[in-house]
Protein backbone atom coordinates (compact mmCIF):
# COMPACT_ATOMS: atom_id res chain seq x y z
CA SER A 1 -57.60 38.02 19.65
CA PRO A 2 -56.20 40.53 17.72
CA ALA A 3 -53.30 39.49 15.19
CA GLY A 4 -49.66 40.86 15.66
CA TYR A 5 -47.01 41.07 12.97
CA TRP A 6 -46.47 38.21 10.47
CA CYS A 7 -44.78 37.35 7.22
CA LEU A 8 -46.15 35.01 4.48
CA ILE A 9 -43.52 32.81 2.60
CA THR A 10 -44.18 31.43 -0.87
CA SER A 11 -41.99 29.77 -3.10
CA THR A 12 -40.88 33.00 -4.53
CA THR A 13 -41.85 35.77 -2.14
CA VAL A 14 -42.17 37.23 1.31
CA GLN A 15 -44.94 39.40 2.29
CA ILE A 16 -45.01 41.27 5.83
CA ARG A 17 -48.44 42.22 7.39
CA ARG A 18 -49.48 44.42 10.44
CA GLN A 19 -52.65 42.91 12.17
CA GLY A 20 -53.63 41.65 8.54
CA VAL A 21 -52.69 45.06 6.82
CA TYR A 22 -50.36 44.89 4.10
CA LEU A 23 -46.82 46.45 4.73
CA HIS A 24 -44.34 45.10 2.19
CA GLN A 25 -43.47 42.18 -0.32
CA PHE A 26 -40.33 41.19 -1.68
CA ASN A 27 -38.67 38.02 -3.86
CA HIS A 28 -36.43 35.82 -1.38
CA GLY A 29 -34.32 34.83 -4.10
CA ILE A 30 -34.33 31.07 -3.19
CA ASN A 31 -35.10 28.04 -5.30
CA LEU A 32 -37.19 26.24 -2.46
CA SER A 33 -37.72 23.39 -4.95
CA THR A 34 -34.06 22.36 -4.64
CA THR A 35 -32.49 24.16 -1.70
CA ALA A 36 -33.40 24.70 1.92
CA ALA A 37 -33.30 28.05 3.73
CA VAL A 38 -33.97 29.58 7.20
CA PHE A 39 -36.27 32.30 7.41
CA GLU A 40 -36.26 34.82 10.59
CA PHE A 41 -38.86 37.47 11.62
CA ARG A 42 -37.87 39.21 14.55
CA LYS A 43 -39.27 42.42 16.59
CA VAL A 44 -36.92 44.38 18.91
CA GLY A 45 -38.69 47.44 20.28
CA SER A 46 -40.30 49.36 17.33
CA ASN A 47 -38.15 47.51 14.59
CA LEU A 48 -39.18 44.52 12.41
CA THR A 49 -36.52 42.48 10.59
CA VAL A 50 -36.70 39.61 8.21
CA LYS A 51 -33.77 37.57 7.51
CA VAL A 52 -33.12 34.76 4.99
CA ASN A 53 -30.26 32.46 5.75
CA SER A 54 -28.97 34.99 8.49
CA THR A 55 -28.76 37.86 5.94
CA THR A 56 -31.30 40.82 6.84
CA ALA A 57 -33.64 41.02 3.58
CA TYR A 58 -36.08 43.71 5.14
CA SER A 59 -36.61 45.94 8.02
CA TYR A 60 -39.42 48.12 9.20
CA SER A 61 -40.01 50.46 12.01
CA ASP A 62 -43.71 50.80 13.69
CA SER A 63 -44.40 54.17 14.98
CA SER A 64 -46.90 52.43 17.24
CA PRO A 65 -45.48 49.22 18.01
CA ILE A 66 -47.86 46.03 19.05
CA ASN A 67 -46.50 44.37 22.33
CA GLY A 68 -47.56 41.29 24.01
CA GLY A 69 -48.73 38.10 22.70
CA TRP A 70 -46.62 35.17 21.56
CA PRO A 71 -44.47 33.93 18.54
CA GLY A 72 -46.01 31.41 16.24
CA LEU A 73 -46.11 29.28 13.20
CA SER A 74 -48.49 28.39 10.81
CA VAL A 75 -48.33 26.20 7.66
CA GLY A 76 -50.94 26.34 5.02
CA SER A 77 -51.82 24.66 1.93
CA THR A 78 -54.46 25.99 -0.54
CA THR A 79 -54.76 22.60 -2.19
CA GLY A 80 -54.68 20.20 0.88
CA ASN A 81 -51.61 18.54 -0.32
CA VAL A 82 -49.28 17.89 2.59
CA THR A 83 -46.21 18.83 0.28
CA ASP A 84 -47.24 22.17 -0.58
CA ALA A 85 -45.85 23.36 2.91
CA GLN A 86 -43.32 21.97 5.10
CA VAL A 87 -40.79 23.15 7.76
CA ASP A 88 -38.25 21.05 9.51
CA ALA A 89 -37.18 23.08 12.59
CA TRP A 90 -38.79 25.94 14.45
CA THR A 91 -37.52 28.11 17.51
CA ASP A 92 -38.58 31.29 19.35
CA ASN A 93 -35.09 31.61 20.58
CA ALA A 94 -33.35 34.57 19.05
CA ALA A 95 -29.99 33.04 19.57
CA ALA A 96 -30.49 29.52 18.58
CA SER A 97 -29.35 28.01 15.37
CA LEU A 98 -31.72 25.70 14.04
CA SER A 99 -30.51 22.13 14.06
CA GLY A 100 -30.45 19.53 11.33
CA ILE A 101 -28.10 17.81 8.83
CA PRO A 102 -26.36 20.41 6.85
CA VAL A 103 -28.12 21.51 3.73
CA ASN A 104 -26.46 23.27 0.69
CA THR A 105 -27.59 26.85 -0.19
CA VAL A 106 -24.80 27.68 -2.79
CA LEU A 107 -23.09 25.08 -4.50
CA PRO A 108 -19.24 24.57 -4.38
CA MET A 109 -17.30 26.25 -7.13
CA ILE A 110 -13.79 25.38 -8.85
CA SER A 111 -11.29 28.06 -9.65
CA GLY A 112 -8.07 27.69 -11.65
CA THR A 113 -6.75 27.16 -15.23
CA PRO A 114 -8.31 23.93 -16.40
CA THR A 115 -5.25 22.60 -18.11
CA SER A 116 -3.19 19.45 -17.26
CA GLY A 117 -0.33 20.47 -15.05
CA SER A 118 -2.40 23.37 -13.31
CA THR A 119 -3.75 23.12 -9.87
CA LEU A 120 -7.60 23.50 -9.24
CA SER A 121 -9.38 24.73 -6.06
CA CYS A 122 -12.63 24.00 -4.65
CA THR A 123 -14.50 26.17 -2.28
CA THR A 124 -17.05 24.54 0.46
CA GLY A 125 -20.14 26.25 -0.80
CA THR A 126 -22.58 27.73 1.37
CA TRP A 127 -24.39 25.52 4.04
CA THR A 128 -27.19 25.95 6.70
CA TYR A 129 -26.95 24.40 10.18
CA SER A 130 -23.15 25.24 10.85
CA PRO A 131 -20.85 22.58 9.23
CA THR A 132 -17.93 21.45 11.47
CA SER A 133 -15.96 19.97 8.94
CA PHE A 134 -15.89 19.63 5.05
CA GLY A 135 -14.42 16.60 2.98
CA TYR A 136 -13.70 16.71 -0.78
CA GLN A 137 -13.85 14.14 -3.65
CA TRP A 138 -12.53 15.43 -6.97
CA LYS A 139 -14.30 13.43 -9.70
CA ARG A 140 -13.44 12.71 -13.80
CA ASN A 141 -16.57 12.32 -15.63
CA GLY A 142 -18.53 11.70 -12.65
CA THR A 143 -16.06 8.83 -11.13
CA ASN A 144 -14.05 9.38 -8.07
CA ILE A 145 -10.43 10.12 -8.71
CA ALA A 146 -8.30 7.99 -6.41
CA GLY A 147 -6.50 9.94 -3.70
CA ALA A 148 -7.94 13.29 -4.89
CA THR A 149 -9.72 14.17 -1.51
CA ASN A 150 -8.19 17.51 -0.77
CA SER A 151 -9.42 20.85 -1.64
CA ALA A 152 -6.72 21.39 -4.19
CA TYR A 153 -6.18 19.25 -7.17
CA LEU A 154 -3.25 18.96 -9.66
CA LEU A 155 -4.89 18.07 -13.12
CA GLN A 156 -3.34 14.94 -14.73
CA ALA A 157 -2.57 13.66 -18.25
CA ALA A 158 -5.58 11.35 -17.70
CA ASP A 159 -8.06 14.47 -17.04
CA VAL A 160 -7.34 16.05 -20.62
CA GLY A 161 -10.62 15.47 -22.54
CA THR A 162 -12.72 15.09 -19.59
CA ASN A 163 -15.17 17.01 -17.14
CA VAL A 164 -13.79 17.27 -13.70
CA SER A 165 -15.83 18.34 -10.77
CA CYS A 166 -15.65 18.37 -6.86
CA THR A 167 -18.00 16.90 -4.33
CA VAL A 168 -17.91 18.64 -0.99
CA THR A 169 -19.47 16.60 2.12
CA ALA A 170 -20.49 18.89 4.79
CA THR A 171 -20.74 17.38 8.30
CA ASN A 172 -22.23 18.34 11.74
CA SER A 173 -23.19 16.45 14.86
CA ASN A 174 -26.40 15.51 13.03
CA GLY A 175 -25.02 13.99 9.88
CA SER A 176 -23.53 14.63 6.71
CA ALA A 177 -24.78 15.88 3.13
CA SER A 178 -23.05 16.30 -0.15
CA ALA A 179 -23.05 18.71 -2.98
CA THR A 180 -21.12 18.79 -6.34
CA SER A 181 -19.69 21.82 -8.20
CA PRO A 182 -20.28 22.48 -12.01
CA GLY A 183 -17.98 20.60 -13.85
CA ILE A 184 -15.17 22.13 -16.14
CA SER A 185 -13.65 20.59 -19.30
CA VAL A 186 -9.98 19.82 -19.10
CA THR A 187 -7.39 20.66 -21.86
CA ALA A 188 -3.83 19.64 -22.51
CA GLY A 189 -1.48 22.30 -20.93
CA GLY A 190 2.06 20.72 -21.89
CA SER A 191 3.67 17.54 -23.21
CA ALA A 192 4.82 14.25 -21.72
CA PRO A 193 8.53 13.46 -20.74
CA THR A 194 10.98 12.90 -23.65
CA ASN A 195 13.75 10.32 -23.14
CA THR A 196 17.37 11.62 -23.96
CA THR A 197 19.53 8.74 -22.86
CA ALA A 198 18.13 5.38 -22.49
CA PRO A 199 18.04 3.46 -19.12
CA VAL A 200 21.14 1.06 -18.64
CA LEU A 201 21.35 -2.10 -16.95
CA SER A 202 24.27 -2.92 -14.57
CA GLY A 203 25.14 -6.08 -12.80
CA THR A 204 26.23 -9.75 -13.77
CA ALA A 205 24.03 -11.38 -16.32
CA THR A 206 24.17 -14.69 -14.33
CA VAL A 207 21.43 -16.83 -13.02
CA GLY A 208 21.26 -15.89 -9.29
CA ALA A 209 22.75 -12.24 -9.76
CA THR A 210 20.58 -9.22 -9.37
CA LEU A 211 20.56 -6.54 -12.21
CA VAL A 212 19.95 -2.91 -11.60
CA CYS A 213 18.00 -0.69 -14.07
CA SER A 214 18.87 3.17 -14.39
CA THR A 215 16.10 5.49 -14.95
CA GLY A 216 17.93 6.96 -18.20
CA THR A 217 17.74 10.79 -18.80
CA TRP A 218 14.70 12.57 -19.50
CA SER A 219 13.58 16.12 -20.48
CA GLY A 220 9.98 17.44 -19.27
CA SER A 221 10.63 16.85 -15.66
CA PRO A 222 9.29 13.60 -14.81
CA THR A 223 7.60 13.28 -11.30
CA SER A 224 7.33 9.30 -11.43
CA TYR A 225 9.05 6.21 -12.75
CA SER A 226 7.91 2.70 -13.09
CA TYR A 227 9.77 -0.29 -14.40
CA GLN A 228 8.97 -3.45 -16.24
CA TRP A 229 11.55 -6.23 -16.65
CA ARG A 230 11.29 -8.26 -20.01
CA ARG A 231 12.47 -11.79 -21.02
CA GLY A 232 12.69 -11.31 -24.58
CA SER A 233 9.76 -9.24 -25.72
CA THR A 234 7.51 -10.87 -22.95
CA SER A 235 6.87 -9.07 -19.53
CA ILE A 236 8.16 -10.93 -16.45
CA ASN A 237 4.98 -11.30 -14.10
CA GLY A 238 5.83 -9.43 -10.87
CA ALA A 239 9.16 -7.84 -11.97
CA THR A 240 8.31 -4.39 -11.58
CA GLY A 241 11.06 -2.62 -9.53
CA SER A 242 14.30 -1.06 -10.34
CA THR A 243 16.33 -4.33 -9.60
CA TYR A 244 15.70 -7.93 -10.71
CA MET A 245 17.14 -11.22 -9.42
CA LEU A 246 17.90 -13.42 -12.51
CA THR A 247 16.45 -16.97 -12.16
CA THR A 248 16.95 -20.19 -14.04
CA SER A 249 13.89 -19.08 -16.22
CA ASP A 250 16.10 -16.29 -17.87
CA ALA A 251 19.15 -18.93 -18.66
CA GLY A 252 19.95 -18.34 -22.27
CA ALA A 253 17.39 -15.59 -22.85
CA THR A 254 17.83 -11.87 -23.26
CA VAL A 255 16.71 -9.58 -20.45
CA SER A 256 15.72 -5.99 -20.65
CA CYS A 257 13.70 -3.30 -18.66
CA ALA A 258 11.17 -0.68 -19.85
CA VAL A 259 11.04 2.32 -17.74
CA THR A 260 7.79 4.69 -17.76
CA ALA A 261 8.48 8.23 -17.16
CA GLY A 262 5.30 10.05 -16.28
CA ASN A 263 4.23 13.91 -15.55
CA PRO A 264 0.96 15.65 -15.39
CA TYR A 265 0.87 15.77 -19.23
CA GLY A 266 1.51 12.20 -19.84
CA THR A 267 3.63 9.22 -19.74
CA THR A 268 6.54 7.72 -22.14
CA ILE A 269 8.36 4.49 -22.14
CA ALA A 270 11.96 3.93 -22.91
CA THR A 271 13.77 0.46 -22.93
CA SER A 272 17.30 -0.35 -21.70
CA ASN A 273 19.92 -2.26 -23.48
CA SER A 274 19.48 -6.21 -23.41
CA VAL A 275 21.62 -8.55 -21.89
CA SER A 276 22.24 -12.42 -22.67
CA VAL A 277 21.95 -14.40 -19.41
CA THR A 278 24.31 -17.37 -18.72
CA GLY A 279 23.98 -20.03 -16.25
CA GLY A 280 21.02 -22.29 -15.56
CA ALA A 281 21.04 -26.04 -16.16
CA GLY A 282 24.58 -27.68 -16.34
CA SER A 283 26.38 -24.56 -15.34
CA ALA A 284 24.52 -22.65 -12.33
CA LEU A 285 22.38 -22.75 -9.27
CA GLY A 286 19.65 -20.36 -9.54
CA PRO A 287 16.58 -19.64 -7.67
CA ASP A 288 13.21 -19.69 -8.96
CA THR A 289 10.76 -16.88 -8.47
CA ASN A 290 10.01 -17.83 -5.03
CA GLY A 291 13.48 -17.68 -4.12
CA VAL A 292 13.96 -21.49 -3.84
CA PHE A 293 17.12 -23.10 -5.05
CA THR A 294 17.02 -26.60 -6.67
CA TRP A 295 19.69 -28.56 -8.11
CA ASN A 296 18.61 -30.05 -11.58
CA HIS A 297 22.19 -29.68 -13.08
CA THR A 298 24.62 -31.59 -14.84
CA ASN A 299 26.46 -34.39 -12.68
CA GLY A 300 29.65 -33.18 -11.43
CA THR A 301 29.00 -29.45 -11.77
CA SER A 302 31.05 -27.78 -9.02
CA LEU A 303 29.80 -24.89 -6.81
CA GLN A 304 32.71 -22.99 -7.39
CA THR A 305 31.97 -22.44 -10.94
CA VAL A 306 28.28 -22.02 -10.87
CA ASN A 307 27.14 -18.98 -8.80
CA VAL A 308 28.64 -15.90 -7.28
CA LYS A 309 25.84 -15.53 -4.82
CA TRP A 310 27.56 -18.54 -2.99
CA GLU A 311 30.91 -18.41 -1.45
CA ASP A 312 33.20 -20.53 0.52
CA VAL A 313 33.33 -18.51 3.94
CA ASN A 314 36.44 -20.19 5.00
CA GLY A 315 38.29 -18.39 2.07
CA THR A 316 39.86 -21.15 0.45
CA SER A 317 39.64 -21.92 -3.35
CA SER A 318 38.73 -25.54 -3.04
CA PHE A 319 35.13 -26.03 -3.04
CA ASP A 320 33.62 -29.15 -1.40
CA LEU A 321 30.17 -29.04 -2.94
CA GLU A 322 28.90 -30.38 -6.30
CA CYS A 323 25.54 -31.01 -8.25
CA GLN A 324 24.98 -34.69 -8.62
CA SER A 325 21.87 -36.60 -9.89
CA ASN A 326 19.41 -33.32 -9.22
CA GLN A 327 20.85 -33.03 -5.65
CA LEU A 328 23.55 -30.84 -3.90
CA ARG A 329 26.26 -33.12 -2.26
CA CYS A 330 29.46 -33.44 -0.63
CA LYS A 331 32.19 -33.46 -3.32
CA ALA A 332 33.65 -36.95 -3.92
CA GLY A 333 37.05 -37.49 -2.60
CA THR A 334 37.77 -34.15 -0.88
CA ALA A 335 39.77 -34.59 2.31
CA VAL A 336 37.83 -32.02 4.28
CA ASN A 337 34.13 -31.56 3.92
CA GLY A 338 31.68 -28.97 5.59
CA ARG A 339 32.49 -25.68 4.23
CA VAL A 340 29.79 -23.04 4.93
CA TYR A 341 28.06 -21.29 1.90
CA VAL A 342 25.81 -18.48 2.30
CA TYR A 343 23.41 -16.80 -0.14
CA LYS A 344 23.92 -12.94 0.50
CA ASN A 345 20.36 -11.84 -0.24
CA GLY A 346 20.01 -8.59 2.03
CA GLN A 347 18.72 -10.42 5.11
CA SER A 348 17.61 -8.33 8.30
CA ALA A 349 17.66 -9.24 11.98
CA ASP A 350 14.94 -11.73 11.15
CA GLN A 351 16.01 -14.65 8.99
CA CYS A 352 15.07 -18.07 7.92
CA SER A 353 17.03 -21.20 6.40
CA LYS A 354 14.94 -24.23 4.91
CA ALA A 355 16.20 -27.43 3.29
CA ARG A 356 14.51 -30.82 2.11
CA ILE A 357 16.66 -33.70 2.73
CA PRO A 358 15.86 -36.19 0.23
CA ALA A 359 15.26 -40.12 1.23
CA GLY A 360 18.76 -41.53 1.70
CA GLY A 361 20.11 -38.00 2.00
CA ILE A 362 21.84 -38.57 5.20
CA ALA A 363 24.05 -41.79 5.54
CA GLY A 364 26.68 -42.82 7.90
CA PRO A 365 28.14 -39.66 9.62
CA GLY A 366 27.18 -37.11 7.19
CA HIS A 367 25.35 -33.78 8.52
CA VAL A 368 23.36 -31.18 7.00
CA PHE A 369 23.81 -27.60 8.57
CA LEU A 370 21.30 -24.76 8.40
CA TYR A 371 22.41 -21.46 9.48
CA VAL A 372 20.83 -17.89 10.22
CA ASN A 373 22.64 -14.64 11.26
CA HIS A 374 25.94 -16.13 9.98
CA ARG A 375 29.04 -13.96 9.12
CA ASP A 376 32.42 -14.69 7.41
CA SER A 377 33.97 -13.65 10.77
CA ALA A 378 31.51 -15.03 13.36
CA ILE A 379 28.82 -17.86 13.35
CA GLY A 380 25.37 -17.02 14.37
CA TYR A 381 22.85 -19.66 15.15
CA TYR A 382 23.00 -23.13 13.38
CA ILE A 383 21.24 -26.79 13.58
CA PHE A 384 23.02 -29.54 12.29
CA ILE A 385 20.96 -32.60 11.04
CA ASP A 386 21.93 -36.20 11.24
CA ALA A 387 20.23 -39.44 10.53
CA SER A 388 18.31 -39.30 13.78
CA VAL A 389 18.75 -35.93 15.78
CA ILE A 390 18.87 -32.14 15.53
CA GLN A 391 21.37 -30.08 17.45
CA LEU A 392 20.85 -26.46 18.13
CA ARG A 393 23.89 -24.35 18.87
CA ARG A 394 24.71 -20.48 19.29
CA GLN A 395 28.10 -19.38 18.08
CA GLY A 396 29.40 -22.89 18.24
CA VAL A 397 28.08 -23.32 21.97
CA PHE A 398 25.61 -26.22 22.34
CA VAL A 399 21.97 -25.15 23.21
CA HIS A 400 19.55 -28.26 22.93
CA GLN A 401 19.32 -31.55 21.00
CA PHE A 402 16.42 -33.63 20.26
CA VAL A 403 15.28 -36.83 18.08
CA HIS A 404 13.64 -35.57 14.82
CA GLY A 405 11.75 -38.65 14.22
CA VAL A 406 12.18 -38.97 10.51
CA ASN A 407 13.23 -42.08 8.96
CA LEU A 408 15.53 -40.38 6.41
CA SER A 409 16.77 -43.49 4.76
CA THR A 410 13.26 -43.96 3.47
CA THR A 411 11.85 -40.63 3.80
CA SER A 412 12.21 -37.04 2.68
CA ALA A 413 11.58 -34.08 5.32
CA VAL A 414 11.98 -30.28 5.18
CA PHE A 415 13.87 -28.83 8.00
CA GLU A 416 13.63 -25.29 8.97
CA LEU A 417 15.66 -22.71 11.19
CA ARG A 418 14.04 -19.34 11.86
CA LYS A 419 14.84 -16.54 13.95
CA VAL A 420 12.11 -13.68 14.91
CA ALA A 421 13.27 -11.04 17.21
CA SER A 422 14.69 -13.25 20.05
CA THR A 423 13.04 -16.38 19.20
CA ILE A 424 14.66 -19.12 17.49
CA THR A 425 12.43 -21.89 16.07
CA ILE A 426 13.05 -25.20 14.71
CA LYS A 427 10.43 -26.99 12.37
CA VAL A 428 10.29 -30.22 10.93
CA ASP A 429 7.72 -30.58 7.95
CA SER A 430 5.96 -27.47 9.21
CA THR A 431 5.60 -28.61 12.66
CA THR A 432 7.41 -26.85 15.44
CA ALA A 433 9.81 -29.22 17.14
CA HIS A 434 11.55 -26.69 19.48
CA THR A 435 11.84 -23.15 20.19
CA TYR A 436 14.46 -21.10 22.21
CA THR A 437 14.62 -17.55 23.31
CA ASP A 438 17.88 -15.86 23.35
CA SER A 439 18.38 -13.03 26.09
CA ALA A 440 20.85 -11.36 23.91
CA PRO A 441 19.91 -12.27 20.25
CA ILE A 442 22.35 -11.94 17.55
CA ASN A 443 21.36 -9.78 14.43
CA GLY A 444 22.73 -9.19 11.02
CA GLY A 445 24.76 -11.76 8.67
CA TRP A 446 23.10 -14.06 6.38
CA PRO A 447 21.14 -17.45 6.15
CA GLY A 448 23.55 -20.09 5.24
CA LEU A 449 23.85 -23.86 4.10
CA ALA A 450 26.75 -26.69 4.94
CA LEU A 451 27.02 -30.27 3.91
CA GLU A 452 29.38 -32.32 5.75
CA SER A 453 30.76 -35.86 5.04
CA SER A 454 33.62 -37.12 7.24
CA THR A 455 34.43 -39.77 4.97
CA GLY A 456 34.22 -37.88 1.63
CA ILE A 457 31.53 -39.99 0.37
CA VAL A 458 29.12 -38.26 -1.80
CA THR A 459 26.02 -39.98 -0.41
CA ASP A 460 26.82 -38.87 3.08
CA ALA A 461 25.01 -35.66 2.93
CA ARG A 462 22.67 -34.21 0.42
CA ILE A 463 19.66 -31.82 -0.21
CA ASP A 464 17.56 -31.12 -3.00
CA ALA A 465 16.11 -27.65 -2.47
CA TRP A 466 17.16 -24.68 -0.19
CA THR A 467 15.78 -21.25 0.44
CA ASP A 468 15.88 -18.07 2.76
CA ASN A 469 12.33 -17.33 1.86
CA ALA A 470 10.24 -18.06 5.00
CA SER A 471 6.97 -18.16 3.24
CA ALA A 472 8.21 -20.36 0.39
CA SER A 473 7.02 -24.02 0.01
CA LEU A 474 10.02 -26.48 -1.01
């Protein structure tokens, strides 16, 4: 029947009363229109304590303490509006932490010098309901900065003249909530790199060869480099590495490379020397941008003169292949045909050799050979294709033979030999025709190609496209 002790919390103050009699009032300092807070009223012995967010705000010792009764809660509104007074958790357990999604009570803050090249740090801020983890997202003019998800952030050239802030996400078992720091304005703190020696191209400027672009020499301590190859003054689509394999599209043109050096203060571009590319139609065999070789060259062009990426692995100086009528054929009049040629394109253990044989491409005793994992000193896996069958061999030893089912006298077809791990697959027009598992797979080496004509007739064996790119369509 009699009241004990109680405290009245308003939007700005806390008032303590004993059996309805005023004892003390103070400002709690919380903006309850935007921020949540935990208020605690505790009596131990003769001592009364009021805490705000776990911090003691007032204490009182009663010379005649009231005992007995129960803890309690009352929510009142002088206007009857339900938004006037609300609580979202209550307990009479002195040791308990009130449960809920974290609520920010003090915003995160940024420290550090706000100039490009400097590092800023972000505090977590203060939260209720004991967050167990914190996440960070730095923002530039309110937009997330990709990859900037740590408590520290190195200011970049792109930040100069913008407002940078940090959003902290606090998480506990009940969920997550976010709060964003005040933003700071960023100014320039240094200068972009300066080129002192231009980039230089190295390599043979011939279709099918690979050029390498150096970075050049720079002051200003660049932290990154990027590349863009150019044909004349036009950027080559997708050519953004430090190396570039010249294609038939480059024949007769000049090629250069633009290097962009960057540091936290900005980026600068420097362009290499230009080289004139030889080869192409009439004098070279070059891959297209998909790595596919086609032979649309002058009749009679000898393979020996056309491309340094192809070699006669038997080590002779007499080459047996030539370009005729837009196809690669056994060279007319040679006494021995069937030299193996490889395109050394940095292959790994898994390799592919794929060729299209045109209608009429195999006549009489001619054969087309496809190789993978081939070395100058040792044969890997190969298939030879004649007018009716395909035979698979491992280092020259017979493995399997089957009828391919294509009438090559009237129809063209794409044949593929592929090795992935220990599995060898043969495909005809994209359909798997045979698979073989090798218990001791051969690795290394290169994909290869050979044409053979036992009679020296140029129509005995020919192809019109070849690639070592497993995903390319001929």
